[in-house]
Structures are given as C-alpha cells and as structure tokens.
Amino acid sequence: VELFKGLLYSCNDPDIFLEGNCTGTFQRSFSDQVSGTTSFEQLPRTWSVYRHGFDNLGLSMLTLWEIALGEKWTEMMFATVDSAGPGKGFVPHYAQHRALFFIGFVIMGNFLSINIFVGYLAHQFRSVKHALE
C-alpha cells in the first residue's frame, strides 16, 4: 500500500498534469471515419484512478491478485512506471525502477503456484502408489 499509494490517478483531459488544474470542462473531438466529419463534445474534467490501485489494503490485495493471475499485469506495471507521483498525472517512463517490483512479484507468484501444483501432483501419485500396494 505504501509503495504505490495515490500514484495511479490522472485527469481525463490529457492536457492537464496536476490534480489542482483538473477542474472545469474541456472539448473532446470525435471523428467519424465513414462520413469524414468531426464532432466535439463538452466533458467535465475528473481526477480518477487508473483501473485498480493501491490506495487501501482491499484494493491493493485485489490489484496484486490480478497481477498474480497474469491478467494485464503489464498494463498496471507501465501505469505505475509512468506515474509522476501523488497529485500528478502520467509521464512516460518516469520511474522505471518501479517495474522491478512487478517483475519480481510475477516471477515469485508463478514460481510459488508451480511449486504448489507440482507438490500436489506428487502427493496424489504417492497416495495412489500406496493404495495400490
């Protein structure tokens, strides 16, 4: 929780970097490929979290569970690497050392799950062998 708390927030307006500036509204353009027209929509700016996060213990456990399952863990890793800090948006490759945590967690998680699976299989084979003797 303490390592990544508050890091995964950003404004829905890509031109805004700081949380304090993420107020008011902005225009987002939508282009129609078929008709070749462009339309604009007025949207309110919101400061929101990217997917999950590490803001409390429950959310951290859910995020780590998703990473351990291998489900989009690279997206979460890159979002954490790109985060410039609490109250700030994303900057590409801002803190690359944060990737080491995710890579280590995935390696250890996969190693642990493989060991549990192989241990269970060995136990079952031993049980069957003793039952046949």
PDB file of C-alpha atoms in Angstrom:
ATOM      1  CA  VAL A   1       0.000   0.000   0.000  1.00  0.00           C
ATOM      2  CA  GLU A   2       2.717   2.469   0.977  1.00  0.00           C
ATOM      3  CA  LEU A   3       4.858   1.977  -2.136  1.00  0.00           C
ATOM      4  CA  PHE A   4       2.249   2.956  -4.715  1.00  0.00           C
ATOM      5  CA  LYS A   5      -0.479   4.752  -2.724  1.00  0.00           C
ATOM      6  CA  GLY A   6      -2.004   7.646  -4.676  1.00  0.00           C
ATOM      7  CA  LEU A   7       0.149   7.125  -7.765  1.00  0.00           C
ATOM      8  CA  LEU A   8      -2.345   5.837 -10.298  1.00  0.00           C
ATOM      9  CA  TYR A   9      -4.531   8.934 -10.702  1.00  0.00           C
ATOM     10  CA  SER A  10      -4.819  11.218 -13.697  1.00  0.00           C
ATOM     11  CA  CYS A  11      -7.154  13.735 -15.299  1.00  0.00           C
ATOM     12  CA  ASN A  12      -9.425  12.628 -18.136  1.00  0.00           C
ATOM     13  CA  ASP A  13      -8.194  15.693 -20.054  1.00  0.00           C
ATOM     14  CA  PRO A  14      -4.805  14.619 -21.492  1.00  0.00           C
ATOM     15  CA  ASP A  15      -3.548  18.237 -21.469  1.00  0.00           C
ATOM     16  CA  ILE A  16      -3.816  18.517 -17.654  1.00  0.00           C
ATOM     17  CA  PHE A  17      -0.955  17.235 -15.477  1.00  0.00           C
ATOM     18  CA  LEU A  18      -1.716  18.417 -11.917  1.00  0.00           C
ATOM     19  CA  GLU A  19      -4.752  17.493  -9.831  1.00  0.00           C
ATOM     20  CA  GLY A  20      -5.391  21.122  -8.883  1.00  0.00           C
ATOM     21  CA  ASN A  21      -5.769  22.091 -12.552  1.00  0.00           C
ATOM     22  CA  CYS A  22      -8.241  19.280 -13.308  1.00  0.00           C
ATOM     23  CA  THR A  23     -11.351  21.457 -12.956  1.00  0.00           C
ATOM     24  CA  GLY A  24     -13.931  22.837 -15.342  1.00  0.00           C
ATOM     25  CA  THR A  25     -14.703  21.356 -18.728  1.00  0.00           C
ATOM     26  CA  PHE A  26     -12.845  20.533 -21.919  1.00  0.00           C
ATOM     27  CA  GLN A  27     -13.700  19.647 -25.516  1.00  0.00           C
ATOM     28  CA  ARG A  28     -13.050  16.188 -26.853  1.00  0.00           C
ATOM     29  CA  SER A  29     -13.245  15.663 -30.585  1.00  0.00           C
ATOM     30  CA  PHE A  30     -14.708  12.575 -32.208  1.00  0.00           C
ATOM     31  CA  SER A  31     -14.133  11.893 -35.892  1.00  0.00           C
ATOM     32  CA  ASP A  32     -16.419   9.715 -37.973  1.00  0.00           C
ATOM     33  CA  GLN A  33     -14.357   7.688 -40.423  1.00  0.00           C
ATOM     34  CA  VAL A  34     -17.329   6.911 -42.665  1.00  0.00           C
ATOM     35  CA  SER A  35     -18.725  10.401 -43.176  1.00  0.00           C
ATOM     36  CA  GLY A  36     -15.448  12.228 -42.620  1.00  0.00           C
ATOM     37  CA  THR A  37     -16.986  14.639 -40.113  1.00  0.00           C
ATOM     38  CA  THR A  38     -15.620  15.693 -36.752  1.00  0.00           C
ATOM     39  CA  SER A  39     -17.860  16.428 -33.785  1.00  0.00           C
ATOM     40  CA  PHE A  40     -16.991  17.946 -30.429  1.00  0.00           C
ATOM     41  CA  GLU A  41     -18.313  17.095 -27.014  1.00  0.00           C
ATOM     42  CA  GLN A  42     -18.014  19.198 -23.854  1.00  0.00           C
ATOM     43  CA  LEU A  43     -16.932  16.999 -20.914  1.00  0.00           C
ATOM     44  CA  PRO A  44     -16.278  17.792 -17.258  1.00  0.00           C
ATOM     45  CA  ARG A  45     -12.713  17.211 -16.079  1.00  0.00           C
ATOM     46  CA  THR A  46     -12.391  14.475 -13.457  1.00  0.00           C
ATOM     47  CA  TRP A  47      -9.391  13.234 -11.475  1.00  0.00           C
ATOM     48  CA  SER A  48      -9.788   9.453 -11.325  1.00  0.00           C
ATOM     49  CA  VAL A  49      -7.866   6.275 -10.638  1.00  0.00           C
ATOM     50  CA  TYR A  50      -6.488   4.064 -13.413  1.00  0.00           C
ATOM     51  CA  ARG A  51      -8.235   0.647 -13.278  1.00  0.00           C
ATOM     52  CA  HIS A  52      -7.479  -0.502  -9.725  1.00  0.00           C
ATOM     53  CA  GLY A  53      -4.886   0.937  -7.433  1.00  0.00           C
ATOM     54  CA  PHE A  54      -3.057   0.702  -4.154  1.00  0.00           C
ATOM     55  CA  ASP A  55      -4.969   3.254  -2.068  1.00  0.00           C
ATOM     56  CA  ASN A  56      -6.174   0.854   0.643  1.00  0.00           C
ATOM     57  CA  LEU A  57      -5.477  -2.709   1.713  1.00  0.00           C
ATOM     58  CA  GLY A  58      -8.506  -4.256  -0.004  1.00  0.00           C
ATOM     59  CA  LEU A  59      -7.826  -2.546  -3.325  1.00  0.00           C
ATOM     60  CA  SER A  60      -4.134  -3.436  -3.063  1.00  0.00           C
ATOM     61  CA  MET A  61      -4.952  -7.108  -2.477  1.00  0.00           C
ATOM     62  CA  LEU A  62      -7.352  -7.114  -5.454  1.00  0.00           C
ATOM     63  CA  THR A  63      -4.724  -5.498  -7.673  1.00  0.00           C
ATOM     64  CA  LEU A  64      -1.990  -7.905  -6.538  1.00  0.00           C
ATOM     65  CA  TRP A  65      -4.356 -10.860  -7.082  1.00  0.00           C
ATOM     66  CA  GLU A  66      -4.997  -9.706 -10.640  1.00  0.00           C
ATOM     67  CA  ILE A  67      -1.242  -9.293 -11.213  1.00  0.00           C
ATOM     68  CA  ALA A  68      -0.521 -12.746  -9.727  1.00  0.00           C
ATOM     69  CA  LEU A  69      -3.033 -14.279 -12.143  1.00  0.00           C
ATOM     70  CA  GLY A  70      -1.149 -12.651 -15.007  1.00  0.00           C
ATOM     71  CA  GLU A  71      -4.183 -10.629 -16.048  1.00  0.00           C
ATOM     72  CA  LYS A  72      -2.989  -7.382 -17.664  1.00  0.00           C
ATOM     73  CA  TRP A  73      -0.115  -7.051 -15.205  1.00  0.00           C
ATOM     74  CA  THR A  74       1.997  -5.271 -17.810  1.00  0.00           C
ATOM     75  CA  GLU A  75      -0.628  -2.503 -18.137  1.00  0.00           C
ATOM     76  CA  MET A  76      -0.550  -1.957 -14.361  1.00  0.00           C
ATOM     77  CA  MET A  77       3.258  -2.035 -14.367  1.00  0.00           C
ATOM     78  CA  PHE A  78       3.526   0.567 -17.139  1.00  0.00           C
ATOM     79  CA  ALA A  79       0.916   2.797 -15.463  1.00  0.00           C
ATOM     80  CA  THR A  80       2.919   2.675 -12.226  1.00  0.00           C
ATOM     81  CA  VAL A  81       6.181   3.345 -14.083  1.00  0.00           C
ATOM     82  CA  ASP A  82       4.592   6.333 -15.858  1.00  0.00           C
ATOM     83  CA  SER A  83       3.098   7.852 -12.683  1.00  0.00           C
ATOM     84  CA  ALA A  84       4.889  11.034 -11.607  1.00  0.00           C
ATOM     85  CA  GLY A  85       3.599  10.967  -8.027  1.00  0.00           C
ATOM     86  CA  PRO A  86       0.554  11.752  -5.895  1.00  0.00           C
ATOM     87  CA  GLY A  87      -1.429  14.666  -7.315  1.00  0.00           C
ATOM     88  CA  LYS A  88       0.364  14.438 -10.658  1.00  0.00           C
ATOM     89  CA  GLY A  89      -0.545  12.726 -13.912  1.00  0.00           C
ATOM     90  CA  PHE A  90       1.378  10.291 -16.056  1.00  0.00           C
ATOM     91  CA  VAL A  91       4.785  10.968 -17.640  1.00  0.00           C
ATOM     92  CA  PRO A  92       6.159   8.228 -19.928  1.00  0.00           C
ATOM     93  CA  HIS A  93       8.971   6.217 -18.303  1.00  0.00           C
ATOM     94  CA  TYR A  94       9.071   8.478 -15.225  1.00  0.00           C
ATOM     95  CA  ALA A  95      10.176   5.878 -12.632  1.00  0.00           C
ATOM     96  CA  GLN A  96      11.399   2.751 -14.399  1.00  0.00           C
ATOM     97  CA  HIS A  97      12.735   1.207 -11.180  1.00  0.00           C
ATOM     98  CA  ARG A  98       9.111   0.515 -10.130  1.00  0.00           C
ATOM     99  CA  ALA A  99       8.950  -2.191 -12.807  1.00  0.00           C
ATOM    100  CA  LEU A 100      11.305  -4.349 -10.727  1.00  0.00           C
ATOM    101  CA  PHE A 101       8.582  -4.861  -8.116  1.00  0.00           C
ATOM    102  CA  PHE A 102       6.094  -6.151 -10.691  1.00  0.00           C
ATOM    103  CA  ILE A 103       8.590  -8.381 -12.482  1.00  0.00           C
ATOM    104  CA  GLY A 104       9.757  -9.869  -9.174  1.00  0.00           C
ATOM    105  CA  PHE A 105       6.176 -10.328  -7.973  1.00  0.00           C
ATOM    106  CA  VAL A 106       5.142 -12.131 -11.162  1.00  0.00           C
ATOM    107  CA  ILE A 107       8.207 -14.390 -11.117  1.00  0.00           C
ATOM    108  CA  MET A 108       7.760 -15.293  -7.447  1.00  0.00           C
ATOM    109  CA  GLY A 109       3.986 -15.743  -7.861  1.00  0.00           C
ATOM    110  CA  ASN A 110       4.419 -18.067 -10.830  1.00  0.00           C
ATOM    111  CA  PHE A 111       7.210 -19.981  -9.075  1.00  0.00           C
ATOM    112  CA  LEU A 112       5.040 -20.450  -5.995  1.00  0.00           C
ATOM    113  CA  SER A 113       1.986 -21.593  -7.961  1.00  0.00           C
ATOM    114  CA  ILE A 114       4.058 -24.073  -9.997  1.00  0.00           C
ATOM    115  CA  ASN A 115       5.588 -25.473  -6.785  1.00  0.00           C
ATOM    116  CA  ILE A 116       2.144 -25.907  -5.230  1.00  0.00           C
ATOM    117  CA  PHE A 117       0.841 -27.643  -8.362  1.00  0.00           C
ATOM    118  CA  VAL A 118       3.832 -29.997  -8.643  1.00  0.00           C
ATOM    119  CA  GLY A 119       3.684 -30.726  -4.900  1.00  0.00           C
ATOM    120  CA  TYR A 120       0.001 -31.599  -5.154  1.00  0.00           C
ATOM    121  CA  LEU A 121       0.634 -33.910  -8.111  1.00  0.00           C
ATOM    122  CA  ALA A 122       3.496 -35.652  -6.277  1.00  0.00           C
ATOM    123  CA  HIS A 123       1.276 -36.136  -3.231  1.00  0.00           C
ATOM    124  CA  GLN A 124      -1.506 -37.630  -5.370  1.00  0.00           C
ATOM    125  CA  PHE A 125       0.893 -40.028  -7.113  1.00  0.00           C
ATOM    126  CA  ARG A 126       2.246 -41.136  -3.725  1.00  0.00           C
ATOM    127  CA  SER A 127      -1.298 -41.665  -2.444  1.00  0.00           C
ATOM    128  CA  VAL A 128      -2.225 -43.779  -5.463  1.00  0.00           C
ATOM    129  CA  LYS A 129       1.023 -45.768  -5.190  1.00  0.00           C
ATOM    130  CA  HIS A 130       0.402 -46.559  -1.509  1.00  0.00           C
ATOM    131  CA  ALA A 131      -3.218 -47.502  -2.258  1.00  0.00           C
ATOM    132  CA  LEU A 132      -2.101 -49.994  -4.937  1.00  0.00           C
ATOM    133  CA  GLU A 133       0.484 -51.666  -2.676  1.00  0.00           C
TER     134      GLU A 133
END
